[in-house]
Short mmCIF file of C-alpha atoms and ligand atoms in Angstrom, two decimals:
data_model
loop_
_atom_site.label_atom_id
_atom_site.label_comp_id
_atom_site.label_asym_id
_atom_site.label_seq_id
_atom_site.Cartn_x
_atom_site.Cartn_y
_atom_site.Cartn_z
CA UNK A 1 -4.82 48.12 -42.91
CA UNK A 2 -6.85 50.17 -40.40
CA UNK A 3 -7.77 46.56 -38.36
CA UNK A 4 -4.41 45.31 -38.05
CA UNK A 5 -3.09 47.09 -34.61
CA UNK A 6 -6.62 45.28 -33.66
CA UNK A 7 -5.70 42.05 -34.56
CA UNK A 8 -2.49 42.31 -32.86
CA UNK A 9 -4.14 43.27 -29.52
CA UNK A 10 -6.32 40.08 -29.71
CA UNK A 11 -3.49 37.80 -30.30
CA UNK A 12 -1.66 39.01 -27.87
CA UNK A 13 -3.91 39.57 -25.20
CA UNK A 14 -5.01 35.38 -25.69
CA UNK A 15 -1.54 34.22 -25.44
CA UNK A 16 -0.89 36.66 -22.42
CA UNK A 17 -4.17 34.91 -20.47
CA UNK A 18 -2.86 31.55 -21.51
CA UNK A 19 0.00 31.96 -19.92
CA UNK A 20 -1.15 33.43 -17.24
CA UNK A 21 -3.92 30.43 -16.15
CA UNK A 22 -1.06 28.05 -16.88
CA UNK A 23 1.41 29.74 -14.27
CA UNK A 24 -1.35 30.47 -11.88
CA UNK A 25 -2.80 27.01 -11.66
CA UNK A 26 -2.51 23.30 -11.48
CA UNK A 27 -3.14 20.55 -9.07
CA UNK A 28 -1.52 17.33 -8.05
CA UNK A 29 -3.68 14.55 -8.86
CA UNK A 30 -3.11 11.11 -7.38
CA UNK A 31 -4.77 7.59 -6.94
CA UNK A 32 -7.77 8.03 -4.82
CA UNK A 33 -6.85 4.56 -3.12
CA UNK A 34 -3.78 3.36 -1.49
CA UNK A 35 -1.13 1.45 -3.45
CA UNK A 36 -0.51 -1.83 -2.61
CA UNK A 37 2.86 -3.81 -3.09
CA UNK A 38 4.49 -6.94 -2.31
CA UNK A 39 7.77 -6.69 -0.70
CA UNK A 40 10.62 -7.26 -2.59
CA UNK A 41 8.99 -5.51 -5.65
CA UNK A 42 9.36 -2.51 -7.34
CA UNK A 43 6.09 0.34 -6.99
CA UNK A 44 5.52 3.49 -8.44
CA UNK A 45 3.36 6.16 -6.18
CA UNK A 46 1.75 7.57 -9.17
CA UNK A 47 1.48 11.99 -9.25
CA UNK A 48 0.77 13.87 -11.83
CA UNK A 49 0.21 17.42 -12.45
CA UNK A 50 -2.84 18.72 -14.09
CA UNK A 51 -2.58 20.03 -16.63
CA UNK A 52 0.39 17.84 -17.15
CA UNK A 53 2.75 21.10 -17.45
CA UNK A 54 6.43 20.74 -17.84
CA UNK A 55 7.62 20.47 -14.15
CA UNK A 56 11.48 20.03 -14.68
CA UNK A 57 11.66 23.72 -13.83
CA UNK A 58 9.81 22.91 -10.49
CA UNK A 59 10.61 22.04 -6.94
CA UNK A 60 9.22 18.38 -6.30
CA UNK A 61 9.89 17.09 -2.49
CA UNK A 62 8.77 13.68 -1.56
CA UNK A 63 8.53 13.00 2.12
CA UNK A 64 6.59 10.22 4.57
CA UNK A 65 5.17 10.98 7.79
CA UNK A 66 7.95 8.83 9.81
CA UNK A 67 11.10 10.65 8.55
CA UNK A 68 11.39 14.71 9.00
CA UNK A 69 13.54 15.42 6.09
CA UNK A 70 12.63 14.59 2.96
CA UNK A 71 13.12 11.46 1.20
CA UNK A 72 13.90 13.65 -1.96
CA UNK A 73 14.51 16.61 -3.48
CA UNK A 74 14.02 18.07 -6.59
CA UNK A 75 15.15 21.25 -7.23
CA UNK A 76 16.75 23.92 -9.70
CA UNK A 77 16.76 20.77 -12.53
CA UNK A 78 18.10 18.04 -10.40
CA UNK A 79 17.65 15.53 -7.53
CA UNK A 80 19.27 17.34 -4.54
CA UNK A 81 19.00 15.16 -1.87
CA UNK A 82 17.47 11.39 -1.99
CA UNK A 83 17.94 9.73 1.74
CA UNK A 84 17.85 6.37 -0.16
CA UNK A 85 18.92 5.05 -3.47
CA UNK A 86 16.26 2.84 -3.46
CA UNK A 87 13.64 6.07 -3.96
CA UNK A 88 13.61 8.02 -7.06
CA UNK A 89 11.17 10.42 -9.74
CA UNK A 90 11.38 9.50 -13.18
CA UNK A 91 13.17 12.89 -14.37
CA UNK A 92 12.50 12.56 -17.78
CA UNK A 93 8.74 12.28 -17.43
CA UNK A 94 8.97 15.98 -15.61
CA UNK A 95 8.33 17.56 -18.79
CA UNK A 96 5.00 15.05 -19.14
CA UNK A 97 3.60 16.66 -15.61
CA UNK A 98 4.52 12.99 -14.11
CA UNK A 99 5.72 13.66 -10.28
CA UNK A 100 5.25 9.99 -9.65
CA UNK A 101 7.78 8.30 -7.26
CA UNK A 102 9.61 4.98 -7.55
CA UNK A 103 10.59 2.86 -4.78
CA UNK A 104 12.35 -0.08 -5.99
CA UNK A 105 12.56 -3.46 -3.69
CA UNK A 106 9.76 -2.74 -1.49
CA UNK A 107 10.45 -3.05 2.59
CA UNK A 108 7.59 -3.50 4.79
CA UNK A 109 9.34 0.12 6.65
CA UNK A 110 8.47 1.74 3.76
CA UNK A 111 5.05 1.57 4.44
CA UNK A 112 3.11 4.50 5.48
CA UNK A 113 1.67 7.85 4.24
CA UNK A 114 3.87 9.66 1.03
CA UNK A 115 3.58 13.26 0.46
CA UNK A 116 4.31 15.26 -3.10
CA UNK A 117 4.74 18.48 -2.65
CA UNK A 118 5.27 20.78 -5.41
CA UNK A 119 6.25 24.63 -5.77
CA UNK A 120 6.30 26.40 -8.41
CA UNK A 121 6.31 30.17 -8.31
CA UNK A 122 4.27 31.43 -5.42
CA UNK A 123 2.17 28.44 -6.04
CA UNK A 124 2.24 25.23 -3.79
CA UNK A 125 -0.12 22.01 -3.82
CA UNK A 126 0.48 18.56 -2.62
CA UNK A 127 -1.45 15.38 -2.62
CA UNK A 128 -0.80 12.07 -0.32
CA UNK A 129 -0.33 8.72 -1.25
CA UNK A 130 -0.79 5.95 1.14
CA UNK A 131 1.60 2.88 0.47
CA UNK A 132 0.78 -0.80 1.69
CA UNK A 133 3.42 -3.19 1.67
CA UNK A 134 1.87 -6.90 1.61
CA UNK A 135 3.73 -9.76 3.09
CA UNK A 136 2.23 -13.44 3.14
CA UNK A 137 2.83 -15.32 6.17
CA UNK A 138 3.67 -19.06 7.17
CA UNK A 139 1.26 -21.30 6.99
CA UNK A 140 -1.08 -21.17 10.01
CA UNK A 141 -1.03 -24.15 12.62
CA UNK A 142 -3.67 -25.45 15.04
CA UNK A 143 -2.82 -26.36 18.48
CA UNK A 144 -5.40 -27.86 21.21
CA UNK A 145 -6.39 -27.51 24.12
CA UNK A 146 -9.21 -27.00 26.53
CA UNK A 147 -10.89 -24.80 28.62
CA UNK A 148 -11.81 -24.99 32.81
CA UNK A 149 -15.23 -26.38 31.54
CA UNK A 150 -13.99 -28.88 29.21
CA UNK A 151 -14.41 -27.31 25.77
CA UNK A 152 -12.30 -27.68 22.99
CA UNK A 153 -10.10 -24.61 22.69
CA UNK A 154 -8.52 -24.31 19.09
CA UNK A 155 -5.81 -21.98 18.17
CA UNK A 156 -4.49 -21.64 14.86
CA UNK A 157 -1.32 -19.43 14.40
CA UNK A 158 0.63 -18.14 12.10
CA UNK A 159 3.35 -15.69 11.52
CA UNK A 160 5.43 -13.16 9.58
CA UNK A 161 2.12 -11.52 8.17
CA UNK A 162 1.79 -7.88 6.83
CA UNK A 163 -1.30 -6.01 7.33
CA UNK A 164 -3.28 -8.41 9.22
CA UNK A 165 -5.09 -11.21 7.44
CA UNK A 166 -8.24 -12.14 7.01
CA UNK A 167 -8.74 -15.57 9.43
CA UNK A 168 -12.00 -17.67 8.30
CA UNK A 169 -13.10 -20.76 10.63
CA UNK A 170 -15.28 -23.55 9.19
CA UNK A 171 -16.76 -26.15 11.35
CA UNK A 172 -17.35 -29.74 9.39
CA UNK A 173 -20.35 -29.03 7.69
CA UNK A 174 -18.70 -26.09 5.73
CA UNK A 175 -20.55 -23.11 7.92
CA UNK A 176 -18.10 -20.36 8.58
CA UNK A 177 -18.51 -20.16 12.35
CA UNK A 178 -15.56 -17.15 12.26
CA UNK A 179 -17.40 -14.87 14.93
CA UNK A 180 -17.02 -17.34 17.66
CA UNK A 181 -13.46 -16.52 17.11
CA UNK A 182 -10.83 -13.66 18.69
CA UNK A 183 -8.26 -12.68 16.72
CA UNK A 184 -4.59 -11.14 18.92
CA UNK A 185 -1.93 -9.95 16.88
CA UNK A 186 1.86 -9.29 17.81
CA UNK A 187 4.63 -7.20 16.23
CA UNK A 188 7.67 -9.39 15.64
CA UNK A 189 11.07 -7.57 15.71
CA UNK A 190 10.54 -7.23 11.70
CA UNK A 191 7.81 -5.39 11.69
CA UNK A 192 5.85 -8.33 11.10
CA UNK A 193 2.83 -10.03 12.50
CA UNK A 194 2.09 -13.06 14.66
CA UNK A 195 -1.21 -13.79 14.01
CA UNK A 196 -3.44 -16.42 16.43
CA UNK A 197 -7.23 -16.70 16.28
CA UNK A 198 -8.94 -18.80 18.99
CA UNK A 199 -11.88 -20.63 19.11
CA UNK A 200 -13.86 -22.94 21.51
CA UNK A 201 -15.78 -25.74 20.40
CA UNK A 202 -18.32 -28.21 21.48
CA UNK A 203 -17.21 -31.79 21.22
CA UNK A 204 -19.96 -32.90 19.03
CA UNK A 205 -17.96 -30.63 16.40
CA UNK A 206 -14.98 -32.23 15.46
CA UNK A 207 -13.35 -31.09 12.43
CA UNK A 208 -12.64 -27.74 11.75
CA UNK A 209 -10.61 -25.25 9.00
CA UNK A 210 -8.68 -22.52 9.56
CA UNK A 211 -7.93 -20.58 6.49
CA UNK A 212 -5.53 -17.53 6.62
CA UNK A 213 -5.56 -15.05 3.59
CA UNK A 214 -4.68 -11.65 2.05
CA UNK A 215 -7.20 -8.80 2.24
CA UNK A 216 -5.86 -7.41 -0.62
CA UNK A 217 -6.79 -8.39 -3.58
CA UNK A 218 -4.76 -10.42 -5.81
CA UNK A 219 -5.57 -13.65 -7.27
CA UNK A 220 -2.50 -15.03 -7.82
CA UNK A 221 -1.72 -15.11 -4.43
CA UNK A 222 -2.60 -18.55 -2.43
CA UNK A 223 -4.78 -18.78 0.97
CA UNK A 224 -3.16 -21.13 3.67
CA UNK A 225 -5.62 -23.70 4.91
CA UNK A 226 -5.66 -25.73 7.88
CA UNK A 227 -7.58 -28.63 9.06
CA UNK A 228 -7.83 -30.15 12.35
CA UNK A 229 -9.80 -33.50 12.91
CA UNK A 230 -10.31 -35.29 15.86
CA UNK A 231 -11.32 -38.96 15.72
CA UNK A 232 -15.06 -40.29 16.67
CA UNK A 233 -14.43 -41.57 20.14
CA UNK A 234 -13.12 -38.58 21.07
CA UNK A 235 -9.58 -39.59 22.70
CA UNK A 236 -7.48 -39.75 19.30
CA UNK A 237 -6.31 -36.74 17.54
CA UNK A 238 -5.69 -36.81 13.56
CA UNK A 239 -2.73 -35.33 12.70
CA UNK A 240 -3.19 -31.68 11.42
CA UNK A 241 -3.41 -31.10 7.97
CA UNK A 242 -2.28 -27.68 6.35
CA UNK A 243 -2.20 -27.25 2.87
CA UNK A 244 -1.79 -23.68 0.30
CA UNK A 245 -4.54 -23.38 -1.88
CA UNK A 246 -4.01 -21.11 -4.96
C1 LIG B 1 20.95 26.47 -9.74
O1 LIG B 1 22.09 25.93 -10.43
C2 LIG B 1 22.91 26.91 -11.03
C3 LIG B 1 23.97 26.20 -11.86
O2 LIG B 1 24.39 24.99 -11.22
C4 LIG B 1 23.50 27.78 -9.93
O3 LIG B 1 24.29 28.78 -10.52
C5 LIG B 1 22.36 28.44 -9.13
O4 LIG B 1 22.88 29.17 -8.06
C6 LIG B 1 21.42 27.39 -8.60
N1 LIG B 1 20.30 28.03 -7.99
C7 LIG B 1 19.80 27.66 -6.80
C8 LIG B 1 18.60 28.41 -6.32
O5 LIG B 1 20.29 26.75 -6.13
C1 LIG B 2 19.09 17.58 2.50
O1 LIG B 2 19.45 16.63 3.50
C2 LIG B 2 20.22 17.17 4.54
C3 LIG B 2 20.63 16.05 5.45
O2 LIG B 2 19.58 15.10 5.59
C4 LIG B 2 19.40 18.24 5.27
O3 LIG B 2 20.18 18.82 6.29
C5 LIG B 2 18.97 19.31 4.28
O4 LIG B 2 18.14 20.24 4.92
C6 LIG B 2 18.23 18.68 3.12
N1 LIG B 2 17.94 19.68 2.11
C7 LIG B 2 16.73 19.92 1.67
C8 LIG B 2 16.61 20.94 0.59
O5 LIG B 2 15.76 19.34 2.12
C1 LIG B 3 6.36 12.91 -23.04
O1 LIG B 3 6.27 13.97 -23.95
C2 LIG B 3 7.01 13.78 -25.15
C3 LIG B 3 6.85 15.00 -26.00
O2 LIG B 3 6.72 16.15 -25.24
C4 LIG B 3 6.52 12.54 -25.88
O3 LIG B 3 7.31 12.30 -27.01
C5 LIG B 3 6.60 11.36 -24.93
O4 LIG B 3 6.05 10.21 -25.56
C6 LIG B 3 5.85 11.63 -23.67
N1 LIG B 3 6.02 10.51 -22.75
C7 LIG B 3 5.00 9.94 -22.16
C8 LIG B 3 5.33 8.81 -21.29
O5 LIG B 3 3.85 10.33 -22.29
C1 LIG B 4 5.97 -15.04 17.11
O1 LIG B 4 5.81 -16.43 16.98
C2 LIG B 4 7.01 -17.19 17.05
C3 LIG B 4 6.68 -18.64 16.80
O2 LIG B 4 5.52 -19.02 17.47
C4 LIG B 4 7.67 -16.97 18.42
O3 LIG B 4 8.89 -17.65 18.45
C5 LIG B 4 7.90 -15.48 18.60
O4 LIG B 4 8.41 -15.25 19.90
C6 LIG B 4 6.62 -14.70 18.44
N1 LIG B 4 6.92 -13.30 18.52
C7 LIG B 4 6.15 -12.44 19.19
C8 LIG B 4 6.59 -11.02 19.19
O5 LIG B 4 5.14 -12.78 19.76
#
């Protein structure tokens, strides 16, 4: 009977630290890469606190470096302000520590920097997500034409690209001559890319490729290939072949 006040104490005093390391301190953990979409689909910018304490009492604000106010606001239990419909948090995931942000139907604007910020208390952390929105571009083309000392100058083209793609040249023999190349790239009114690589050849080279693909990796997606040829004596050009590969 004597040891039960002690008892007491001990329980007490463990469920009074446990609170207390669980009020004073989480953090926001997110991917350590950037998140890469396609547009038109739906991505979630993944956040989650840890330890994954219920957050529903929290205030969770979303926001990107390109707008000043918020794109939403979580606050006192509910979504207070959400500049677009198309950006949401999955509030019934609060209580699982989940932060994480949805953007439905990707836009290649939405690309850029997103940062969760989180208060609770006195307490404030945040962690940044980087978004990349992928778009794959026409098929590139090859024009001709040549240079003040008579060289064959090659440019193959494309556009509508989003970020820019990886150009490869390969001269007939299969040898990826791609640093003889310059790559320029233009903004289109989209947002998009015009891509055109350049490169000068010798005439004794006469077929080349010019294959355009995505940096990012995803198999699925095809590589746009295009061949120019010119014909042995030199005067003739072969029509220009272009062709997806998957
Ligand atoms: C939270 O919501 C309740 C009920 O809607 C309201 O009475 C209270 O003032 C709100 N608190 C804040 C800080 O907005
Ligand atoms: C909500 O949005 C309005 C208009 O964009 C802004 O004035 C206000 O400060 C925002 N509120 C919060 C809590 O960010
Ligand atoms: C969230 O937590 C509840 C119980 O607290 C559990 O039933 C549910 O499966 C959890 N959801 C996820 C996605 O982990
Ligand atoms: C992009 O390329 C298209 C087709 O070649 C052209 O019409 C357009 O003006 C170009 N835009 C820019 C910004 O260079």
């Amino acid at each position: 009977m004597i040891s039960h006040p002690r008892w007491s104490f001990i329980i007490l005093s463990f469920f009074h630290s446990t609170y207390f390391s669980w009020g004073e301190t989480f953090s926001i953990v997110g991917p350590s890469h950037s998140i890469i979409s396609y547009v038109g689909e739906d991505v979630m910018l993944p956040a989650f606190l840890s330890p994954a304490l219920n957050a529903e009492g929290f205030q969770v604000r979303w926001f990107t470096a390109k707008f000043g106010s918020p794109v939403l606001v979580y606050t006192n239990y509910s979504i207070v302000n959400q500049t677009d419909r198309r950006m949401s948090i999955f509030q019934e995931e609060l209580k699982n520590g989940s932060v994480s942000l949805l953007v439905q139907s990707v836009r290649v604007s939405d690309e850029g920097i997103y940062t969760c910020h989180v208060v609770s208390g006195e307490l404030q952390k945040e962690v940044q997500i980087a978004l990349s929105v992928e778009v794959l571009g026409t098929q590139p083309s090859i024009s001709v034409s040549s240079t003040d000392d008579q060289q064959t100058r090659l440019e193959c083209s494309a556009e509508k690209w989003n970020p820019q793609p990886e150009v490869i040249w390969r001269d007939m023999n299969g040898a990826d001559v791609t640093l003889q190349s310059t790559i320029t790239t233009e903004l289109d009114t989209e947002g998009l890319l015009n891509v055109s690589s350049v490169i000068t050849v010798k005439k004794d080279h006469n077929v080349f490729t010019c294959l355009m693909r995505s940096k990012a990796p995803k198999p699925d997606w095809p590589s746009r290939l295009c061949v120019y040829g010119e014909c042995e004596n030199g005067l003739t050009f072969v029509p220009v072949i272009c062709k997806i590969l998957s």
